[in-house]
mmCIF file of C-alpha atoms in Angstrom:
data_model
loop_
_atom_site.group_PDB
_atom_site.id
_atom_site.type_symbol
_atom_site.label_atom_id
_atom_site.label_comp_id
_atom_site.label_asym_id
_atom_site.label_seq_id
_atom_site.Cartn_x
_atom_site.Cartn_y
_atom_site.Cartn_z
ATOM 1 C CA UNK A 1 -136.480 -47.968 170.482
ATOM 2 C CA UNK A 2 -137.911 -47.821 166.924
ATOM 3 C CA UNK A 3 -135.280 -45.344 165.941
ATOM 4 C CA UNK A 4 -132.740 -47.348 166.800
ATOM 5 C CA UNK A 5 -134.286 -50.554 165.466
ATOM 6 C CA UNK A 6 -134.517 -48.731 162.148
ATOM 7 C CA UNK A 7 -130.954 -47.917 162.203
ATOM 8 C CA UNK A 8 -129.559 -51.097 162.550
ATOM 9 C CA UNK A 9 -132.014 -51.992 159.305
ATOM 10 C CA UNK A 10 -130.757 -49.778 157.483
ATOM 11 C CA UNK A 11 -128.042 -50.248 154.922
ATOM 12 C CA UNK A 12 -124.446 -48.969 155.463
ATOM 13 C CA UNK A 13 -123.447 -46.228 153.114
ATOM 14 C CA UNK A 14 -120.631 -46.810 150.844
ATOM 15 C CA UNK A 15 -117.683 -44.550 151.682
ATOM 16 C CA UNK A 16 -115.377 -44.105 148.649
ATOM 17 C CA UNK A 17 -112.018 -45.817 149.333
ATOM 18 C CA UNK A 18 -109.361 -42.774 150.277
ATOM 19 C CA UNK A 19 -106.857 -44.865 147.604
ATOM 20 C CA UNK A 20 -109.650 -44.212 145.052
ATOM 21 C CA UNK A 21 -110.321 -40.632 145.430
ATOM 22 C CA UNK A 22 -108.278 -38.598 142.598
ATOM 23 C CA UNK A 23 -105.281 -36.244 143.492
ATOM 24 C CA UNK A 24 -103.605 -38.297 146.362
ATOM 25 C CA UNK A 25 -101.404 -40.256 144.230
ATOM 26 C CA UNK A 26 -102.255 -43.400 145.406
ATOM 27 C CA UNK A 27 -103.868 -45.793 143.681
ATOM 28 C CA UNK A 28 -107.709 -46.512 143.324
ATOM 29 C CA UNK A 29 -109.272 -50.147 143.063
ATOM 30 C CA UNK A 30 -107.934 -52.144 140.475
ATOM 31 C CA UNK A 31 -104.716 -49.839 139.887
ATOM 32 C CA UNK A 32 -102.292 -51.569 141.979
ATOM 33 C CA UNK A 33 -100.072 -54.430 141.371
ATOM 34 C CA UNK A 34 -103.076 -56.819 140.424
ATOM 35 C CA UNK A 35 -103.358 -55.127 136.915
ATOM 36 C CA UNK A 36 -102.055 -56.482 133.637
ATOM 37 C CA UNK A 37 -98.734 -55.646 132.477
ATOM 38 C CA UNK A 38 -100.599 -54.225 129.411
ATOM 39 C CA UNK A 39 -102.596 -51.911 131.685
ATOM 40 C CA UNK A 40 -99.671 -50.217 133.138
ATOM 41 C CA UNK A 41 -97.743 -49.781 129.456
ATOM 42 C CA UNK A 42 -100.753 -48.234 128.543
ATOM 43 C CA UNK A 43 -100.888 -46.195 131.794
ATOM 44 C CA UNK A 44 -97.362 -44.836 130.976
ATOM 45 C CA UNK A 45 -97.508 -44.673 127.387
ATOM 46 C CA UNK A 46 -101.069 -42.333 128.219
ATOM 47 C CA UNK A 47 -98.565 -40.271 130.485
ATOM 48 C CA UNK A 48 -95.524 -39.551 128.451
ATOM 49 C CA UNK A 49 -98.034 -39.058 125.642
ATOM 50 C CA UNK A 50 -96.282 -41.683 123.382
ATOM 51 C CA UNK A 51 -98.059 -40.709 120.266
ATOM 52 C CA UNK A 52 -96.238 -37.094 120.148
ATOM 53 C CA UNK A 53 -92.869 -39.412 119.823
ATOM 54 C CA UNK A 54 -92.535 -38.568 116.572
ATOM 55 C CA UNK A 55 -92.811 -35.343 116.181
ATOM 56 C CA UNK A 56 -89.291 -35.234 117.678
ATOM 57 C CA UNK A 57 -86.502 -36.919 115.576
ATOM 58 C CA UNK A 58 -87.079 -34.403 113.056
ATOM 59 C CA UNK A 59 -85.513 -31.890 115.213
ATOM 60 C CA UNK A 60 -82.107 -33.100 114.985
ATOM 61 C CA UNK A 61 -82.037 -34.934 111.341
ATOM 62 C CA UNK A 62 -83.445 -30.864 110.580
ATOM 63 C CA UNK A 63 -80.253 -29.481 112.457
ATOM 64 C CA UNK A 64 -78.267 -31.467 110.917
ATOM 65 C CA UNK A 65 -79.401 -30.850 107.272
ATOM 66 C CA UNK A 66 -78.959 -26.925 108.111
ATOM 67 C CA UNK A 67 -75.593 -27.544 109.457
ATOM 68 C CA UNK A 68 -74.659 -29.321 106.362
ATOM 69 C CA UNK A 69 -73.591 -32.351 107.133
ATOM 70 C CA UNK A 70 -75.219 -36.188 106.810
ATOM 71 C CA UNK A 71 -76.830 -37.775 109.811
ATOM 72 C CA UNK A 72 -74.392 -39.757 111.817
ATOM 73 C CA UNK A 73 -73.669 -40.941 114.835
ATOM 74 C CA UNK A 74 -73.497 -37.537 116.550
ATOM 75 C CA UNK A 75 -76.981 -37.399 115.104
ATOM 76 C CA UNK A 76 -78.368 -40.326 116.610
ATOM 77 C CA UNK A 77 -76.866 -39.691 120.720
ATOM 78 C CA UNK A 78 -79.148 -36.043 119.694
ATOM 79 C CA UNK A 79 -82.022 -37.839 118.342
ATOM 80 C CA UNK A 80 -81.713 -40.049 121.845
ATOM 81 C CA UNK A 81 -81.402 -36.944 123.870
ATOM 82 C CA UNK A 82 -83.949 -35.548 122.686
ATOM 83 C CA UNK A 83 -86.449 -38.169 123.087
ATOM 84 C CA UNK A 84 -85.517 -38.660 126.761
ATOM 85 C CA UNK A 85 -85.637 -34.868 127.488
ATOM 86 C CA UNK A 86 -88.958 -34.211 125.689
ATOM 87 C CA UNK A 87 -90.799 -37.602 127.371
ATOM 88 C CA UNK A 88 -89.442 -36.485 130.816
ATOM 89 C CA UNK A 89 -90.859 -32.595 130.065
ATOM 90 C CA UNK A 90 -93.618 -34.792 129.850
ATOM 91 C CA UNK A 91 -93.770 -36.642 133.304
ATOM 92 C CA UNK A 92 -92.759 -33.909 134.897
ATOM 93 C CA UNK A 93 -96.034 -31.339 133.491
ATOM 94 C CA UNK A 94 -98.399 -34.141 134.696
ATOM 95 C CA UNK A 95 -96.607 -34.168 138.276
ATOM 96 C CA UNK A 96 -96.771 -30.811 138.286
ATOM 97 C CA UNK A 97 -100.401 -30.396 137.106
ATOM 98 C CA UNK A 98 -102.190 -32.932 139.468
ATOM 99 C CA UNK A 99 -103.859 -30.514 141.554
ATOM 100 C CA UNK A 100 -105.584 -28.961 138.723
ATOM 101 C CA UNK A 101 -105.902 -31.833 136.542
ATOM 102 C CA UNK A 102 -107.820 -33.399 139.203
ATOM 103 C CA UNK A 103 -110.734 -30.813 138.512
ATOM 104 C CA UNK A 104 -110.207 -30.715 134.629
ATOM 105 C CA UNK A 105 -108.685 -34.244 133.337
ATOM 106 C CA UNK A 106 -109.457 -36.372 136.419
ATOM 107 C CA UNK A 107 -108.861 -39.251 133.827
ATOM 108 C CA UNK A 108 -105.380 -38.773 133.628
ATOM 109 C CA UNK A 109 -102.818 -41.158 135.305
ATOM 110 C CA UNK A 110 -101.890 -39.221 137.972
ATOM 111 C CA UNK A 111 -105.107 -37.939 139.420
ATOM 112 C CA UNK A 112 -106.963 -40.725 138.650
ATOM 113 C CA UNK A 113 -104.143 -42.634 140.974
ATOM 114 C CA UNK A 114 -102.640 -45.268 137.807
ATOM 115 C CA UNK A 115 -99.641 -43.570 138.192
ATOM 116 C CA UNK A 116 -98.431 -42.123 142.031
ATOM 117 C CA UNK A 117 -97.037 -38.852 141.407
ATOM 118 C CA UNK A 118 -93.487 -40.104 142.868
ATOM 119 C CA UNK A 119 -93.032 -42.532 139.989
ATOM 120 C CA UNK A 120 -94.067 -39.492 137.719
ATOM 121 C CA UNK A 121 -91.417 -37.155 139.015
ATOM 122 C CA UNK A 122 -88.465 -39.717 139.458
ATOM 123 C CA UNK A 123 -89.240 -40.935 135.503
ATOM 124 C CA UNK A 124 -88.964 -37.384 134.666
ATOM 125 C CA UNK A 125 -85.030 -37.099 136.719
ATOM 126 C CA UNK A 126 -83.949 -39.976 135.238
ATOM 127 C CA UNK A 127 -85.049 -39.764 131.955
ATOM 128 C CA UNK A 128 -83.282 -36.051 131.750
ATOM 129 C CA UNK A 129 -80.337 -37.818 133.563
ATOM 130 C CA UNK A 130 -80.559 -40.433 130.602
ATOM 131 C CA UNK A 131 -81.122 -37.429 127.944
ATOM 132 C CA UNK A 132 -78.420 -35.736 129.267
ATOM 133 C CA UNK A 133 -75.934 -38.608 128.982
ATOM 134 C CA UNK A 134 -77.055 -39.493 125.373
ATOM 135 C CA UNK A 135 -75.716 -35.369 124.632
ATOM 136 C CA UNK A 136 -72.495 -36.104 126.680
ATOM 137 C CA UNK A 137 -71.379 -38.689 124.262
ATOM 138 C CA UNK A 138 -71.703 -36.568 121.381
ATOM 139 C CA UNK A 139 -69.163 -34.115 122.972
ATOM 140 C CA UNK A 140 -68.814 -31.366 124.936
ATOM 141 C CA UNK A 141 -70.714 -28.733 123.191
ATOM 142 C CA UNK A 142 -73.673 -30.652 122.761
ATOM 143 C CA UNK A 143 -74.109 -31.681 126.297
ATOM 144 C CA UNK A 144 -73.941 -27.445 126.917
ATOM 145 C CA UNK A 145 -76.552 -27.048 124.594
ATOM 146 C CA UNK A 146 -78.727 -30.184 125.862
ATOM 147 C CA UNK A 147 -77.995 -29.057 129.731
ATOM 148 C CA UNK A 148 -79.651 -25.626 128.689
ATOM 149 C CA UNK A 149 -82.477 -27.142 126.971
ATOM 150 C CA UNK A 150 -83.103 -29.474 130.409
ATOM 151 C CA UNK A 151 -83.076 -26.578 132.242
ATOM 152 C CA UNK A 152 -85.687 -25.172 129.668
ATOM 153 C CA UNK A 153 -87.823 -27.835 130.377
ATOM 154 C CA UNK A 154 -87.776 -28.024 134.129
ATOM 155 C CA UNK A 155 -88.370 -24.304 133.989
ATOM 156 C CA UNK A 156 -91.537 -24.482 131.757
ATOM 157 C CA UNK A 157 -93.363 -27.131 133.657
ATOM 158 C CA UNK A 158 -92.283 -25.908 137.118
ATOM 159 C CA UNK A 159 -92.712 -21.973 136.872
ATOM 160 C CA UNK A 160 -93.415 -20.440 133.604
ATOM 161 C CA UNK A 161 -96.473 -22.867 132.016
ATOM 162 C CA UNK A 162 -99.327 -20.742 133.646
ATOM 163 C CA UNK A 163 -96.930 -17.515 132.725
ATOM 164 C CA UNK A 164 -97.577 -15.068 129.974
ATOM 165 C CA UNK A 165 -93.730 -16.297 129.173
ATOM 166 C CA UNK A 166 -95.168 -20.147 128.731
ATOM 167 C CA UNK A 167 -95.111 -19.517 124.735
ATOM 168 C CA UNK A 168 -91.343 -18.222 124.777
ATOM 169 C CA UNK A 169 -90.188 -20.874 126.887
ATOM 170 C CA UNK A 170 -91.670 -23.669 124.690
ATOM 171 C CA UNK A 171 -90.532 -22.072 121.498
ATOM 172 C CA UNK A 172 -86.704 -22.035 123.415
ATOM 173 C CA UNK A 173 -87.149 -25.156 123.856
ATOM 174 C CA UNK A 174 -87.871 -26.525 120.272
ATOM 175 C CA UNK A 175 -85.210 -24.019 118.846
ATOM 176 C CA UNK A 176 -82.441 -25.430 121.163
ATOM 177 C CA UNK A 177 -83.778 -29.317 120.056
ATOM 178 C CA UNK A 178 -82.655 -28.115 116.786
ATOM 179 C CA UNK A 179 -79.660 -26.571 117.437
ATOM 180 C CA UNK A 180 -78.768 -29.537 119.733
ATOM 181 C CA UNK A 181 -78.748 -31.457 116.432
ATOM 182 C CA UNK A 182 -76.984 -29.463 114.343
ATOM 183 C CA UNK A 183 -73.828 -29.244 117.371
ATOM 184 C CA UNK A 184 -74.293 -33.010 118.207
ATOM 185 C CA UNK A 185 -73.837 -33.256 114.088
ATOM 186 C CA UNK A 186 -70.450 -31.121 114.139
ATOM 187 C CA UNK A 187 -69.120 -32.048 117.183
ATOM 188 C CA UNK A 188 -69.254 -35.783 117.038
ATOM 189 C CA UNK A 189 -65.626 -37.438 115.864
ATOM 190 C CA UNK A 190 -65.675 -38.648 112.359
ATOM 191 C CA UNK A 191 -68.852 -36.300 110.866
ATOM 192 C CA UNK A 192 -69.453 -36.557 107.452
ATOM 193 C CA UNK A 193 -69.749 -33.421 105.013
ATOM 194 C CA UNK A 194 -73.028 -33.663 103.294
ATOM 195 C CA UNK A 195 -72.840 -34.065 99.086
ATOM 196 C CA UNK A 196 -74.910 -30.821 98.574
ATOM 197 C CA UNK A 197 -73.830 -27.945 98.169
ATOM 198 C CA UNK A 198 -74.912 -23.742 97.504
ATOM 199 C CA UNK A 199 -74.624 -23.515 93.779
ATOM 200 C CA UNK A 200 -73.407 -20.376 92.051
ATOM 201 C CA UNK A 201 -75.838 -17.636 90.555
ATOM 202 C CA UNK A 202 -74.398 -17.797 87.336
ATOM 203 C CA UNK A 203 -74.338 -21.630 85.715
ATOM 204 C CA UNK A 204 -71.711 -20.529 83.355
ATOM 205 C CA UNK A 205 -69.439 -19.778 85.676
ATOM 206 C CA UNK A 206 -69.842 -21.923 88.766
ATOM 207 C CA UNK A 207 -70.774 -25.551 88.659
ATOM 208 C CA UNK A 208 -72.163 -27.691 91.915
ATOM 209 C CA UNK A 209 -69.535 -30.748 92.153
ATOM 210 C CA UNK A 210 -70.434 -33.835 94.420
ATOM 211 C CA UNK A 211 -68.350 -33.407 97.924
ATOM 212 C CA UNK A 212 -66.752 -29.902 97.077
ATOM 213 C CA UNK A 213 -66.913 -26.584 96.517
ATOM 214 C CA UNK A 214 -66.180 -25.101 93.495
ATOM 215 C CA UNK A 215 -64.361 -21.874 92.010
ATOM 216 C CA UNK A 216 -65.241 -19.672 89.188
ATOM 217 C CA UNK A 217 -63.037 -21.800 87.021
ATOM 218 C CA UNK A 218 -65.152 -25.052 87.771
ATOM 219 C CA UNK A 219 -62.257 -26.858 89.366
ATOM 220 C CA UNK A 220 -62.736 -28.225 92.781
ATOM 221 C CA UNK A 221 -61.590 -26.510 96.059
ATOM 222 C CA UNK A 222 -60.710 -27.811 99.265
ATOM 223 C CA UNK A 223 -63.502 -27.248 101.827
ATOM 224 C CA UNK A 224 -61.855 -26.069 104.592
ATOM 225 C CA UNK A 225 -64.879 -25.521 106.655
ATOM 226 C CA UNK A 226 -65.717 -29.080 106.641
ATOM 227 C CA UNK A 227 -62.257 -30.698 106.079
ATOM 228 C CA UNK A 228 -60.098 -29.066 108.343
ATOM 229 C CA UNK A 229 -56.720 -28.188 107.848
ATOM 230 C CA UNK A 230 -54.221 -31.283 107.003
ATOM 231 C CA UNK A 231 -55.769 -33.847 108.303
ATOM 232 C CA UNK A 232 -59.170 -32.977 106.900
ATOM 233 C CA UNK A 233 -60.950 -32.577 110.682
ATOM 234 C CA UNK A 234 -60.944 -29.659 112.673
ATOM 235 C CA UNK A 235 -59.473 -29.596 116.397
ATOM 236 C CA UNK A 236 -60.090 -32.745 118.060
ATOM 237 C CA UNK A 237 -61.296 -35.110 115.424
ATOM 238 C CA UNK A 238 -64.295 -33.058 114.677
ATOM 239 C CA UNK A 239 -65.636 -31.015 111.772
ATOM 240 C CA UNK A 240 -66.608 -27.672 111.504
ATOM 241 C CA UNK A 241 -69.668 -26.620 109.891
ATOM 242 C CA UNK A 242 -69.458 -25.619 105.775
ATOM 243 C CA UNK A 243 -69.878 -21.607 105.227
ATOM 244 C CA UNK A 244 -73.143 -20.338 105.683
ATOM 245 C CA UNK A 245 -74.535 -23.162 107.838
ATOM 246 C CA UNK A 246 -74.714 -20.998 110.984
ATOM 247 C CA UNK A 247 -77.634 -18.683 109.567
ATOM 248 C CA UNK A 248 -79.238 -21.487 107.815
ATOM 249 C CA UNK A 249 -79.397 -22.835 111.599
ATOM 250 C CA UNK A 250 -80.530 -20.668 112.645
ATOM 251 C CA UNK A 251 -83.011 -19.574 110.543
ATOM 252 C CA UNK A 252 -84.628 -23.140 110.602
ATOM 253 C CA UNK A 253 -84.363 -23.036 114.890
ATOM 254 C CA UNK A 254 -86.545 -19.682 114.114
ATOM 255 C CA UNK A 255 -89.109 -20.940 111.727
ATOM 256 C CA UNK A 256 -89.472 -24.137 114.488
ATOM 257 C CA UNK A 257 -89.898 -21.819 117.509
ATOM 258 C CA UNK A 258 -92.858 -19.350 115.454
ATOM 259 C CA UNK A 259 -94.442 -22.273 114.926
ATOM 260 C CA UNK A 260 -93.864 -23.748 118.448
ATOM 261 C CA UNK A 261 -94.796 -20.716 120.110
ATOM 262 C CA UNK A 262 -98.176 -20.363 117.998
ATOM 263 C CA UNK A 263 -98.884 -23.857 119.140
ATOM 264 C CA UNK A 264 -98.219 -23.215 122.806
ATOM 265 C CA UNK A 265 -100.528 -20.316 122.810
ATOM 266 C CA UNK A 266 -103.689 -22.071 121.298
ATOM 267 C CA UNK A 267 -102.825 -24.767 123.846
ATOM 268 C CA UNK A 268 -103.314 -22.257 126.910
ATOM 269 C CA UNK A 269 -107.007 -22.051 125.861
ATOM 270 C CA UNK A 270 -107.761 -26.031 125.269
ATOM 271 C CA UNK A 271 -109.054 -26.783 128.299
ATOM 272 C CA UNK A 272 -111.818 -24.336 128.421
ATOM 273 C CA UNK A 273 -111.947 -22.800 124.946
ATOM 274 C CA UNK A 274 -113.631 -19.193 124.122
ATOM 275 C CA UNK A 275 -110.644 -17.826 122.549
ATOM 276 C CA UNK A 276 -110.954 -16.983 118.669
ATOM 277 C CA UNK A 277 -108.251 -14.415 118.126
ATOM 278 C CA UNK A 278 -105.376 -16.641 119.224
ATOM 279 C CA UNK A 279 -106.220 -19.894 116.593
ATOM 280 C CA UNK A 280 -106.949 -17.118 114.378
ATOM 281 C CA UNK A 281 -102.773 -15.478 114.966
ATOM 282 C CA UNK A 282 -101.790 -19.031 114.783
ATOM 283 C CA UNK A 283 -104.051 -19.537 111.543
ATOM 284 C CA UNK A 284 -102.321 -16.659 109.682
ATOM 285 C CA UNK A 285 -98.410 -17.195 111.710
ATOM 286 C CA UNK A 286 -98.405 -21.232 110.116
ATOM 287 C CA UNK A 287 -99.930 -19.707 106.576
ATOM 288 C CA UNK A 288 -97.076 -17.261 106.580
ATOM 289 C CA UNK A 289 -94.506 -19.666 107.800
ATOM 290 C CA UNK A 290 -95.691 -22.330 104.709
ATOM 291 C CA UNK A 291 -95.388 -19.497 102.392
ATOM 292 C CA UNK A 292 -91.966 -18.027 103.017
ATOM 293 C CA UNK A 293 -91.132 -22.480 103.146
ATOM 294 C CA UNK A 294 -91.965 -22.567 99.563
ATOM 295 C CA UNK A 295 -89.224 -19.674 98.252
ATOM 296 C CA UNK A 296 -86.270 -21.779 97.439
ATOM 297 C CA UNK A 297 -85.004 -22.170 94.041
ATOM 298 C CA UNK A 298 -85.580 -23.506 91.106
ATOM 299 C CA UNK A 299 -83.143 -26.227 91.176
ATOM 300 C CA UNK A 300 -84.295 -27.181 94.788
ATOM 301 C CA UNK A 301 -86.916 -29.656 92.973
ATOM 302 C CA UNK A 302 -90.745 -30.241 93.827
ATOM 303 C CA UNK A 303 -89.722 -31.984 97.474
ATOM 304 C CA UNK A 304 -89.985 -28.232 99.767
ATOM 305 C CA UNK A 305 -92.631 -27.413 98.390
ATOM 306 C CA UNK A 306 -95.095 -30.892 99.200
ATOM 307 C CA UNK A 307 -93.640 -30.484 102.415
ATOM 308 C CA UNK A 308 -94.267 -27.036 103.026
ATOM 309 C CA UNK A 309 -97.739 -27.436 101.502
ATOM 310 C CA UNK A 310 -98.157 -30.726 103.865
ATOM 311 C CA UNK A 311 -97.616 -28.332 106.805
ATOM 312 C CA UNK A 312 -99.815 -25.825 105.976
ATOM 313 C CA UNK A 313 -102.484 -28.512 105.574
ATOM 314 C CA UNK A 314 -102.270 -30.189 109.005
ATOM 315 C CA UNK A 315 -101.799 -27.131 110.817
ATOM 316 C CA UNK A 316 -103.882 -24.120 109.519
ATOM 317 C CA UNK A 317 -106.865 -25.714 109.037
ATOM 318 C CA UNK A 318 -107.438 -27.145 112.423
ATOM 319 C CA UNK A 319 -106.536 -23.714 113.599
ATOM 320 C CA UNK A 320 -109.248 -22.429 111.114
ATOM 321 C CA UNK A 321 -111.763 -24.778 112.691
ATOM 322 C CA UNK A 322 -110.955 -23.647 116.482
ATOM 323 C CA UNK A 323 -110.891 -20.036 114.905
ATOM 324 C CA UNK A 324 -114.679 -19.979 113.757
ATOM 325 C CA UNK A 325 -115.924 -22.478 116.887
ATOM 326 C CA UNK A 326 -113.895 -21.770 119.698
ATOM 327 C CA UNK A 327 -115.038 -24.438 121.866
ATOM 328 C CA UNK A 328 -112.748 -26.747 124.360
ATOM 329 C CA UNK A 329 -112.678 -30.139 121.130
ATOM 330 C CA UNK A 330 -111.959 -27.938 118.504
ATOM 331 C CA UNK A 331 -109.401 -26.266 120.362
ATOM 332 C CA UNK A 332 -108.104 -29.405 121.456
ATOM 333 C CA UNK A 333 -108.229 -30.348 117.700
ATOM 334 C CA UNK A 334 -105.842 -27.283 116.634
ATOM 335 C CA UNK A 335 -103.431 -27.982 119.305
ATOM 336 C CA UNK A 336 -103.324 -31.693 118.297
ATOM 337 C CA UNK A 337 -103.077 -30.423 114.696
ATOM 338 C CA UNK A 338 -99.904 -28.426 115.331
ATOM 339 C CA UNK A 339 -98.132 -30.762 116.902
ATOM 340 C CA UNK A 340 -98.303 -33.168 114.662
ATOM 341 C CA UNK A 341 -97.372 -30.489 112.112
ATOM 342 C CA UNK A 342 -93.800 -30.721 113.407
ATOM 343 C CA UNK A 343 -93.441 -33.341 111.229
ATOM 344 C CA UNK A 344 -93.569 -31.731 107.678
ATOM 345 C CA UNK A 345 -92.647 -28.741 109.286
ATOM 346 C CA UNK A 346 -89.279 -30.774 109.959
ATOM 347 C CA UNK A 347 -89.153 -32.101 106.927
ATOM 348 C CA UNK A 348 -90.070 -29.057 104.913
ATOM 349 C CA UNK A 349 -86.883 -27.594 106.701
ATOM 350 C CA UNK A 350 -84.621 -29.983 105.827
ATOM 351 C CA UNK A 351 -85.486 -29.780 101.850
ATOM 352 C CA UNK A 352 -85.322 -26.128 102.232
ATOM 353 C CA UNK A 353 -81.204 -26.901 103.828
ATOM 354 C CA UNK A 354 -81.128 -29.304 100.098
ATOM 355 C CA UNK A 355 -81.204 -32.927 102.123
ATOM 356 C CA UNK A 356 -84.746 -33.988 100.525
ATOM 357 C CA UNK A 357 -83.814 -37.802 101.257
ATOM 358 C CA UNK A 358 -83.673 -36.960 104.785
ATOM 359 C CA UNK A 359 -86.742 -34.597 104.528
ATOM 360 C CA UNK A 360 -88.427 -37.389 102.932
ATOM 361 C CA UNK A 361 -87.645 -40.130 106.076
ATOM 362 C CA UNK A 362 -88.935 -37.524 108.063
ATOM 363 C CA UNK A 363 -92.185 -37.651 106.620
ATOM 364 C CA UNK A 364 -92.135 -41.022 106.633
ATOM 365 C CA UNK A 365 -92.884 -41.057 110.492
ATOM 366 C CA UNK A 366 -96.545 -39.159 109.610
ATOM 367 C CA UNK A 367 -98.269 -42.386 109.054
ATOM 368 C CA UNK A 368 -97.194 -43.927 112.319
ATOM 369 C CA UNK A 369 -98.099 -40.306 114.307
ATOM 370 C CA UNK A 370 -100.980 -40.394 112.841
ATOM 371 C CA UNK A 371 -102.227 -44.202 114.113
ATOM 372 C CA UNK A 372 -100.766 -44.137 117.774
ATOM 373 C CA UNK A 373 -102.962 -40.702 117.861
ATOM 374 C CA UNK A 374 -105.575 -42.351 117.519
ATOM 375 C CA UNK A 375 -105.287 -45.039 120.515
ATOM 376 C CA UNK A 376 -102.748 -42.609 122.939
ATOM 377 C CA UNK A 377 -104.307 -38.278 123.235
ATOM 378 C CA UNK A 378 -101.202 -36.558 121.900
ATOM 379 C CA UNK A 379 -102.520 -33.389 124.474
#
């Protein structure tokens, strides 16, 4: 009797809702359709990670300074491909990590049930769908080169993230943005030879002339690398890129993967830290990479080297910081760091190919990376 009298006293416990509990995908109290149209921007711009945005324009406007030619409107469908592609890498990783960011970043949209993982994985179809369309319309060759960079993608977030191949696959991936430029660039109808071009080694001999080449007489030549034959375009309305474009191409697609891949590998260790070797590789592989961004010539003006130096600066010395305290924010710090070192990085590239105007717009987006960091996590 007084058993059961106390039992009805008592008070009923308080169960946790099963919508509320993180990893289902559904969503807890107060994430449904009641909340403000502000939440949910937020909810998705804290999902596809907004703030790293910017670090991605540079990729093309760089492939397209190493190609040679001016940014146009095969430039732009890249720059729109490769937005879609690199926000839907990044719907799909948090669809794909929700079991274990449940345990480790239970904040996050999906676990913590703001965004069902079924709206995470269709944004991530449609915007490579969308990516993929953007490359079509620049031409054949760059949808071939986008379509392998999708698959890139997919790949890294679906198999080969928590692989001793994650590094690789990233750095693929940022090498074939690049390139994805540089053939959007050429194969687009109506491209535009850029002004600038490889001077001679001896001034008295050979002279740099504004849209041509020039012969050891100083007279101006026909580019037939960028002009075509007749008609000044190459087969099908498009232009073909100016001699030695190719290996500047893919030089700069190198120098963005070492970096990438140095990146990827400190990331590996963010969540629980203890590593000091791998900021410390990264420390010396973004040192190295500054240094050897510096060696252009004489005539190439001050603009490569701020740029390189710029780079260096946001990327080594986060990597410095992770490298003597190896703990989970500092090696969230360094990963944060190299990301947004993309930015000069891209910029330093595309002085080092001779466009310093666009290396200079491309720096222009560090401000604005720099302020959304602060209100969206860029990791």
């Amino acid at each position: 009797m007084i058993r059961s009298l106390l039992t009805r006293l008592a008070p009923f416990p308080v169960r946790t809702p099963q919508s509320a509990r993180p990893g289902n995908g559904k969503a807890p109290v107060g994430a449904g359709p009641g909340r403000g149209r502000r939440a949910r921007l937020r909810d998705w711009a804290e999902l596809l990670r907004v703030s790293a945005l910017f670090t991605v324009p540079g990729d093309a406007l760089a492939g397209a300074a190493a190609a040679g030619l001016r940014p146009g409107r095969g430039t732009a469908y890249a720059v729109g491909a490769s937005l879609c592609l690199y926000e839907a890498g990044m719907a799909l990783n948090d669809w794909a990590d929700r079991d274990e960011d449940a345990v480790d970043r239970p904040h996050r949209p999906v676990p913590s049930g703001r965004i069902s993982p079924t709206a995470a994985l269709g944004a991530a179809g449609l915007l490579t769908a969308v990516g993929l369309t953007f490359a079509a319309r620049a031409g054949r060759p760059a949808l071939a080169v986008a379509s392998a960079l999708a698959a890139t993608v997919w790949a890294y977030d679906l198999r080969l993230k928590h692989t001793a191949a994650a590094p690789a696959a990233m750095a693929a991936a940022r090498a074939l943005d690049l390139l994805l430029g540089a053939t959007a660039t050429m194969s687009a109808p109506n491209a535009t030879p850029s002004r600038r071009r490889v001077v001679g080694t001896t001034p008295s001999a050979r002279r740099e002339l504004p849209g041509g080449s020039v012969d050891s007489s100083g007279e101006p030549q026909s580019l037939m690398s960028c002009q075509g034959r007749d008609d000044g375009q190459g087969l099908g309305g498009r232009h073909s890129a100016p001699p030695g474009a190719a290996r500047r191409t893919a030089a700069s697609a190198l120098a963005l993967a070492a970096h990438t891949y140095a990146v990827t590998a400190v990331s590996r260790h963010e969540a629980h830290g203890g590593s000091t070797l791998t900021p410390l590789a990264a420390l010396g592989a973004t040192t190295t990479l500054g240094l050897l961004l510096t060696r252009t010539r004489a005539t190439a003006g001050h603009i490569p080297a701020l740029t390189a130096a710029a780079y260096v600066r946001t990327a080594a010395i986060p990597c410095l910081h992770a490298a003597l305290n190896p703990s989970p924010p500092l090696t969230q710090r360094a990963v944060g760091g190299g990301i947004r070192a993309m930015i000069p990085l891209q910029a330093a590239l595309a002085a080092r190919s001779g466009a310093n105007v666009t290396a200079l717009a491309v720096l222009g987006l560090v401000p604005v990376a720099r302020t959304l960091a602060r209100k969206v996590s860029l990791t």
